C-alpha positions as a Python dict, from the first residue, in 0.01 Angstrom:
ca = {
    (1, 'M'): (0, 0, 0),
    (2, 'V'): (231, 125, 279),
    (3, 'Q'): (155, -186, 485),
    (4, 'K'): (244, -415, 194),
    (5, 'S'): (568, -224, 138),
    (6, 'L'): (670, -270, 503),
    (7, 'L'): (595, -640, 477),
    (8, 'V'): (823, -668, 173),
    (9, 'I'): (1101, -493, 366),
    (10, 'W'): (1057, -741, 652),
    (11, 'L'): (1081, -1041, 423),
    (12, 'L'): (1388, -906, 246),
    (13, 'G'): (1566, -919, 580),
    (14, 'S'): (1635, -1289, 525),
    (15, 'I'): (1860, -1220, 226),
    (16, 'G'): (2225, -1138, 283),
    (17, 'D'): (2407, -981, 573),
    (18, 'F'): (2283, -630, 646),
    (19, 'S'): (2487, -573, 961),
    (20, 'C'): (2727, -329, 797),
    (21, 'A'): (2484, -144, 574),
    (22, 'D'): (2295, 177, 651),
    (23, 'N'): (1943, 37, 647),
    (24, 'N'): (1788, 288, 887),
    (25, 'F'): (1485, 363, 674),
    (26, 'L'): (1230, 433, 947),
    (27, 'T'): (1218, 689, 1228),
    (28, 'G'): (1162, 599, 1593),
    (29, 'A'): (1279, 623, 1954),
    (30, 'N'): (1302, 404, 2259),
    (31, 'D'): (1128, 493, 2581),
    (32, 'I'): (1362, 593, 2863),
    (33, 'I'): (1378, 463, 3218),
    (34, 'A'): (1490, 739, 3454),
    (35, 'V'): (1565, 671, 3820),
    (36, 'V'): (1588, 928, 4098),
    (37, 'D'): (1801, 856, 4404),
    (38, 'E'): (1774, 975, 4765),
    (39, 'D'): (1966, 1295, 4683),
    (40, 'G'): (1732, 1385, 4398),
    (41, 'D'): (1986, 1306, 4124),
    (42, 'I'): (1856, 1131, 3815),
    (43, 'K'): (2019, 861, 3604),
    (44, 'A'): (1861, 726, 3286),
    (45, 'S'): (1882, 455, 3024),
    (46, 'P'): (2019, 558, 2681),
    (47, 'F'): (1837, 811, 2463),
    (48, 'N'): (1814, 586, 2158),
    (49, 'V'): (1669, 791, 1872),
    (50, 'Q'): (1681, 732, 1498),
    (51, 'F'): (1570, 950, 1206),
    (52, 'G'): (1536, 735, 894),
    (53, 'K'): (1581, 793, 524),
    (54, 'K'): (1205, 788, 480),
    (55, 'D'): (1180, 1121, 662),
    (56, 'I'): (1521, 1283, 598),
    (57, 'W'): (1649, 1210, 250),
    (58, 'L'): (1941, 1453, 280),
    (59, 'P'): (2268, 1329, 431),
    (60, 'R'): (2172, 1322, 797),
    (61, 'A'): (2502, 1384, 978),
    (62, 'G'): (2503, 1717, 1159),
    (63, 'H'): (2129, 1779, 1178),
    (64, 'V'): (2039, 1929, 1516),
    (65, 'V'): (1777, 1754, 1731),
    (66, 'S'): (1581, 1972, 1973),
    (67, 'L'): (1389, 1818, 2264),
    (68, 'E'): (1046, 1891, 2405),
    (69, 'V'): (937, 1731, 2734),
    (70, 'N'): (581, 1753, 2864),
    (71, 'K'): (508, 1994, 2577),
    (72, 'V'): (783, 2234, 2690),
    (73, 'A'): (1105, 2300, 2495),
    (74, 'V'): (1411, 2215, 2706),
    (75, 'P'): (1770, 2349, 2684),
    (76, 'V'): (1915, 2013, 2592),
    (77, 'G'): (1999, 1908, 2236),
    (78, 'M'): (2131, 1619, 2033),
    (79, 'V'): (2289, 1578, 1688),
    (80, 'L'): (2242, 1318, 1415),
    (81, 'D'): (2522, 1105, 1273),
    (82, 'S'): (2540, 974, 916),
    (83, 'A'): (2310, 679, 1001),
    (84, 'G'): (2047, 911, 1145),
    (85, 'E'): (2119, 810, 1505),
    (86, 'A'): (2107, 1090, 1763),
    (87, 'Y'): (2382, 1154, 2016),
    (88, 'F'): (2484, 1407, 2281),
    (89, 'P'): (2811, 1582, 2188),
    (90, 'T'): (3043, 1534, 2485),
    (91, 'L'): (3251, 1839, 2400),
    (92, 'K'): (2953, 2064, 2468),
    (93, 'T'): (2719, 1903, 2720),
    (94, 'E'): (2502, 2210, 2756),
    (95, 'G'): (2331, 2147, 2427),
    (96, 'S'): (2392, 2208, 2057),
    (97, 'S'): (2155, 2490, 1966),
    (98, 'N'): (2434, 2688, 1796),
    (99, 'R'): (2534, 2406, 1563),
    (100, 'Q'): (2474, 2442, 1189),
    (101, 'Y'): (2406, 2167, 938),
    (102, 'R'): (2676, 2144, 670),
    (103, 'F'): (2554, 1959, 361),
    (104, 'W'): (2889, 1887, 196),
    (105, 'S'): (3053, 1766, 517),
    (106, 'A'): (2761, 1529, 570),
    (107, 'L'): (2763, 1413, 208),
    (108, 'L'): (3134, 1338, 215),
    (109, 'G'): (3107, 1145, 541),
    (110, 'M'): (3286, 1410, 746),
    (111, 'G'): (2996, 1484, 981),
    (112, 'N'): (3050, 1206, 1236),
    (113, 'P'): (3244, 1281, 1555),
    (114, 'S'): (3496, 1042, 1702),
    (115, 'P'): (3352, 785, 1948),
    (116, 'N'): (3512, 979, 2236),
    (117, 'H'): (3310, 1288, 2149),
    (118, 'R'): (2961, 1139, 2153),
    (119, 'T'): (2726, 949, 2383),
    (120, 'N'): (2360, 853, 2401),
    (121, 'S'): (2357, 884, 2779),
    (122, 'A'): (2242, 1213, 2928),
    (123, 'T'): (2436, 1363, 3217),
    (124, 'V'): (2283, 1433, 3557),
    (125, 'S'): (2291, 1801, 3464),
    (126, 'Q'): (2108, 1744, 3134),
    (127, 'L'): (1847, 1521, 3298),
    (128, 'G'): (1788, 1789, 3561),
    (129, 'K'): (1694, 2035, 3286),
    (130, 'L'): (1419, 1817, 3139),
    (131, 'G'): (1160, 1914, 3402),
    (132, 'L'): (1065, 1553, 3470),
    (133, 'A'): (778, 1458, 3701),
    (134, 'M'): (729, 1117, 3861),
    (135, 'G'): (560, 881, 3616),
    (136, 'A'): (530, 917, 3239),
    (137, 'N'): (681, 1223, 3067),
    (138, 'P'): (618, 1250, 2691),
    (139, 'I'): (929, 1352, 2498),
    (140, 'V'): (938, 1477, 2138),
    (141, 'Y'): (1253, 1490, 1925),
    (142, 'R'): (1237, 1757, 1653),
    (143, 'V'): (1462, 1802, 1348),
    (144, 'T'): (1426, 2085, 1098),
    (145, 'T'): (1605, 1981, 781),
    (146, 'A'): (1806, 2208, 553),
    (147, 'T'): (1501, 2225, 326),
    (148, 'G'): (1284, 2353, 610),
    (149, 'T'): (1092, 2030, 671),
    (150, 'L'): (1008, 1953, 1033),
    (151, 'V'): (1046, 1586, 1128),
    (152, 'T'): (951, 1457, 1472),
    (153, 'T'): (945, 1134, 1666),
    (154, 'S'): (829, 1076, 2020),
    (155, 'A'): (877, 850, 2320),
    (156, 'V'): (817, 855, 2696),
    (157, 'V'): (1056, 915, 2984),
    (158, 'H'): (939, 702, 3277),
    (159, 'L'): (1070, 858, 3600),
    (160, 'M'): (1061, 626, 3902),
    (161, 'N'): (1214, 587, 4247),
    (162, 'N'): (1520, 367, 4292),
    (163, 'T'): (1304, 125, 4493),
    (164, 'A'): (1080, 43, 4193),
    (165, 'R'): (1030, -323, 4098),
    (166, 'L'): (1015, -420, 3731),
    (167, 'V'): (843, -707, 3550),
    (168, 'V'): (984, -771, 3202),
    (169, 'S'): (781, -910, 2914),
    (170, 'D'): (885, -1000, 2564),
    (171, 'I'): (627, -904, 2302),
    (172, 'D'): (639, -1130, 1996),
    (173, 'G'): (541, -1483, 2095),
    (174, 'T'): (478, -1373, 2456),
    (175, 'V'): (208, -1108, 2429),
    (176, 'T'): (136, -1224, 2074),
    (177, 'K'): (95, -1593, 1993),
    (178, 'S'): (400, -1632, 1771),
    (179, 'N'): (720, -1446, 1687),
    (180, 'I'): (688, -1410, 1310),
    (181, 'R'): (311, -1362, 1290),
    (182, 'G'): (332, -1136, 1592),
    (183, 'M'): (570, -908, 1401),
    (184, 'I'): (386, -916, 1066),
    (185, 'L'): (12, -932, 1144),
    (186, 'P'): (-3, -592, 1321),
    (187, 'V'): (150, -436, 1006),
    (188, 'L'): (-144, -578, 813),
    (189, 'G'): (-394, -441, 1063),
    (190, 'L'): (-456, -777, 1235),
    (191, 'S'): (-364, -683, 1590),
    (192, 'D'): (-570, -922, 1804),
    (193, 'W'): (-323, -1210, 1783),
    (194, 'K'): (-255, -1221, 2155),
    (195, 'H'): (-276, -1472, 2436),
    (196, 'R'): (-613, -1460, 2608),
    (197, 'G'): (-561, -1350, 2967),
    (198, 'V'): (-232, -1165, 2918),
    (199, 'V'): (-391, -820, 2946),
    (200, 'E'): (-577, -902, 3268),
    (201, 'L'): (-265, -1061, 3419),
    (202, 'Y'): (-35, -771, 3339),
    (203, 'K'): (-291, -512, 3454),
    (204, 'K'): (-334, -687, 3790),
    (205, 'I'): (44, -712, 3831),
    (206, 'A'): (71, -338, 3762),
    (207, 'D'): (-207, -268, 4012),
    (208, 'Q'): (16, -430, 4276),
    (209, 'G'): (271, -154, 4218),
    (210, 'Y'): (505, -321, 3967),
    (211, 'T'): (619, -150, 3648),
    (212, 'M'): (580, -351, 3329),
    (213, 'V'): (874, -323, 3087),
    (214, 'Y'): (809, -440, 2730),
    (215, 'L'): (1133, -563, 2572),
    (216, 'T'): (1146, -666, 2208),
    (217, 'N'): (1391, -728, 1926),
    (218, 'R'): (1174, -533, 1687),
    (219, 'A'): (1370, -248, 1526),
    (220, 'I'): (1359, 96, 1682),
    (221, 'G'): (1196, 228, 1363),
    (222, 'Q'): (886, 31, 1464),
    (223, 'S'): (853, 210, 1798),
    (224, 'D'): (532, 399, 1724),
    (225, 'M'): (365, 92, 1576),
    (226, 'T'): (472, -123, 1871),
    (227, 'R'): (349, 121, 2137),
    (228, 'E'): (18, 161, 1958),
    (229, 'Y'): (-20, -216, 1940),
    (230, 'I'): (64, -279, 2306),
    (231, 'Y'): (-158, -2, 2439),
    (232, 'S'): (-449, -95, 2211),
    (233, 'L'): (-486, -439, 2371),
    (234, 'K'): (-794, -480, 2590),
    (235, 'E'): (-979, -754, 2774),
    (236, 'T'): (-1286, -581, 2913),
    (237, 'P'): (-1267, -417, 3161),
    (238, 'Y'): (-886, -441, 3156),
    (239, 'Q'): (-642, -252, 2936),
    (240, 'M'): (-273, -325, 2891),
    (241, 'P'): (-78, -124, 3151),
    (242, 'R'): (157, 147, 3034),
    (243, 'G'): (529, 96, 3077),
    (244, 'P'): (861, 151, 2902),
    (245, 'V'): (883, -4, 2553),
    (246, 'L'): (1242, -93, 2459),
    (247, 'L'): (1327, -198, 2103),
    (248, 'Q'): (1642, -312, 1931),
    (249, 'V'): (1871, -30, 1825),
    (250, 'E'): (1938, -127, 1466),
    (251, 'S'): (1766, -125, 1129),
    (252, 'L'): (1438, -304, 1062),
    (253, 'L'): (1618, -549, 834),
    (254, 'G'): (1886, -618, 1094),
    (255, 'A'): (1630, -667, 1372),
    (256, 'F'): (1431, -917, 1167),
    (257, 'Q'): (1750, -1104, 1080),
    (258, 'T'): (1862, -1115, 1446),
    (259, 'E'): (1525, -1233, 1582),
    (260, 'V'): (1412, -1475, 1310),
    (261, 'I'): (1707, -1573, 1087),
    (262, 'K'): (2008, -1586, 1321),
    (263, 'G'): (1805, -1650, 1636),
    (264, 'Q'): (2062, -1480, 1860),
    (265, 'P'): (1878, -1190, 2026),
    (266, 'E'): (1974, -1276, 2384),
    (267, 'V'): (2290, -1062, 2364),
    (268, 'N'): (2088, -751, 2280),
    (269, 'K'): (1832, -822, 2552),
    (270, 'I'): (2095, -887, 2820),
    (271, 'A'): (2275, -565, 2725),
    (272, 'A'): (1957, -358, 2738),
    (273, 'L'): (1845, -503, 3071),
    (274, 'S'): (2194, -465, 3220),
    (275, 'R'): (2190, -94, 3140),
    (276, 'V'): (1858, -62, 3322),
    (277, 'K'): (1981, -267, 3618),
    (278, 'G'): (2279, -35, 3655),
    (279, 'L'): (2046, 257, 3731),
    (280, 'F'): (1935, 98, 4058),
    (281, 'P'): (2123, 31, 4383),
    (282, 'G'): (1998, -329, 4379),
    (283, 'N'): (1830, -563, 4132),
    (284, 'P'): (1496, -409, 4025),
    (285, 'F'): (1384, -710, 3820),
    (286, 'Y'): (1122, -921, 3996),
    (287, 'S'): (976, -1139, 3720),
    (288, 'G'): (1004, -1210, 3350),
    (289, 'F'): (779, -1351, 3077),
    (290, 'G'): (916, -1489, 2750),
    (291, 'N'): (856, -1758, 2492),
    (292, 'K'): (1202, -1855, 2372),
    (293, 'A'): (1513, -2004, 2530),
    (294, 'W'): (1698, -1676, 2473),
    (295, 'D'): (1433, -1486, 2673),
    (296, 'I'): (1481, -1724, 2967),
    (297, 'L'): (1860, -1700, 2929),
    (298, 'A'): (1844, -1320, 2940),
    (299, 'Y'): (1626, -1319, 3252),
    (300, 'K'): (1855, -1566, 3429),
    (301, 'A'): (2154, -1351, 3338),
    (302, 'L'): (1985, -1063, 3522),
    (303, 'S'): (1947, -1283, 3832),
    (304, 'I'): (1568, -1295, 3826),
    (305, 'N'): (1437, -1567, 4057),
    (306, 'P'): (1381, -1870, 3826),
    (307, 'D'): (1050, -1940, 4004),
    (308, 'M'): (929, -1603, 3871),
    (309, 'I'): (1043, -1663, 3513),
    (310, 'F'): (763, -1791, 3292),
    (311, 'N'): (793, -1954, 2951),
    (312, 'V'): (480, -1884, 2744),
    (313, 'E'): (376, -2152, 2497),
    (314, 'E'): (189, -2084, 2172),
    (315, 'D'): (-123, -2254, 2314),
    (316, 'S'): (-116, -2002, 2605),
    (317, 'A'): (14, -2253, 2860),
    (318, 'L'): (290, -2125, 3088),
    (319, 'L'): (580, -2305, 3255),
    (320, 'S'): (772, -2184, 3558),
    (321, 'E'): (1144, -2204, 3482),
    (322, 'G'): (1231, -2270, 3846),
    (323, 'T'): (971, -2525, 3951),
    (324, 'G'): (904, -2681, 3611),
    (325, 'I'): (534, -2677, 3703),
    (326, 'P'): (296, -2596, 3416),
    (327, 'T'): (30, -2334, 3477),
    (328, 'N'): (-208, -2107, 3287),
    (329, 'Y'): (-327, -1749, 3283),
    (330, 'T'): (-634, -1821, 3494),
    (331, 'T'): (-424, -1969, 3774),
    (332, 'L'): (-166, -1690, 3762),
    (333, 'I'): (-437, -1424, 3769),
    (334, 'E'): (-596, -1584, 4076),
    (335, 'N'): (-258, -1593, 4252),
    (336, 'V'): (-133, -1243, 4166),
    (337, 'P'): (-180, -1114, 4527),
    (338, 'F'): (43, -1396, 4656),
    (339, 'M'): (302, -1412, 4379),
    (340, 'F'): (328, -1033, 4335),
    (341, 'P'): (288, -890, 4688),
    (342, 'L'): (148, -538, 4707),
    (343, 'L'): (425, -279, 4699),
    (344, 'D'): (431, 40, 4904),
    (345, 'V'): (449, 297, 4625),
}
């Protein structure tokens, strides 16, 4: 019944303009890419977190969000705005543990700070308090509502050196065989709608020392479902490699409209990748896989070598953007050691 309800919500996304409405129904969080420099300082991509109406039915502005990293509570906190999106208060960067939720202020729309007093980017000081280790660091966001209900959502902070090389892959139509069916079939429990060979290829690329980044215009409220789908994919003896999963920071309805109805998701993808690129001293992006013109446009905008940008067709054929030469998964897999030279990690 829940699956059918989600499908109805998806399909309703084609009706009207939802860009100005508060449609944040689901709860979710993006993974975070954190980069450590030679001095040991850490910079990170935005902490995009959303608590939806499904889980917090009270007015959400002012709810305090506590953080737990690697199963340890950390002295860094966030606060929810009226749309359920978490932010770091810039007036008190040491955390917000002494804040109190005020129902009437939230109900009357008085709980949101001015744009100058909020950010979703953690400071170097805040990042240093998270106790991060190199690799994957599970993070849990916890909200206790005014009624005493505990609501949580989780993600992963991927800490890496500033010499890391990234390979970006779209999900719907690139890992899956089509955009729309790729978004809907996993909701219905039909998850094996993928290109044959994609798991083996990505695993062998990762084994060469590259970090896979999964970039999608699915809504952030679908984060848990999307991670579970990606990491469930197998092609014996290979399993899809772990890596940051980055979703669109807007409602499920808005994300569906952007990806399928308007067909203008390249702006969101370029913005997300640009934020990641800014964490590194040089360009970390080595290769990109996509299935639409906007994927290729986004990768070109990030100055990825066109020879290493691959357009994935629905029949599982691939085309190099730079050379124009068609290829397939079997050929790419055989040539991974030459196309993706082993990195010293």
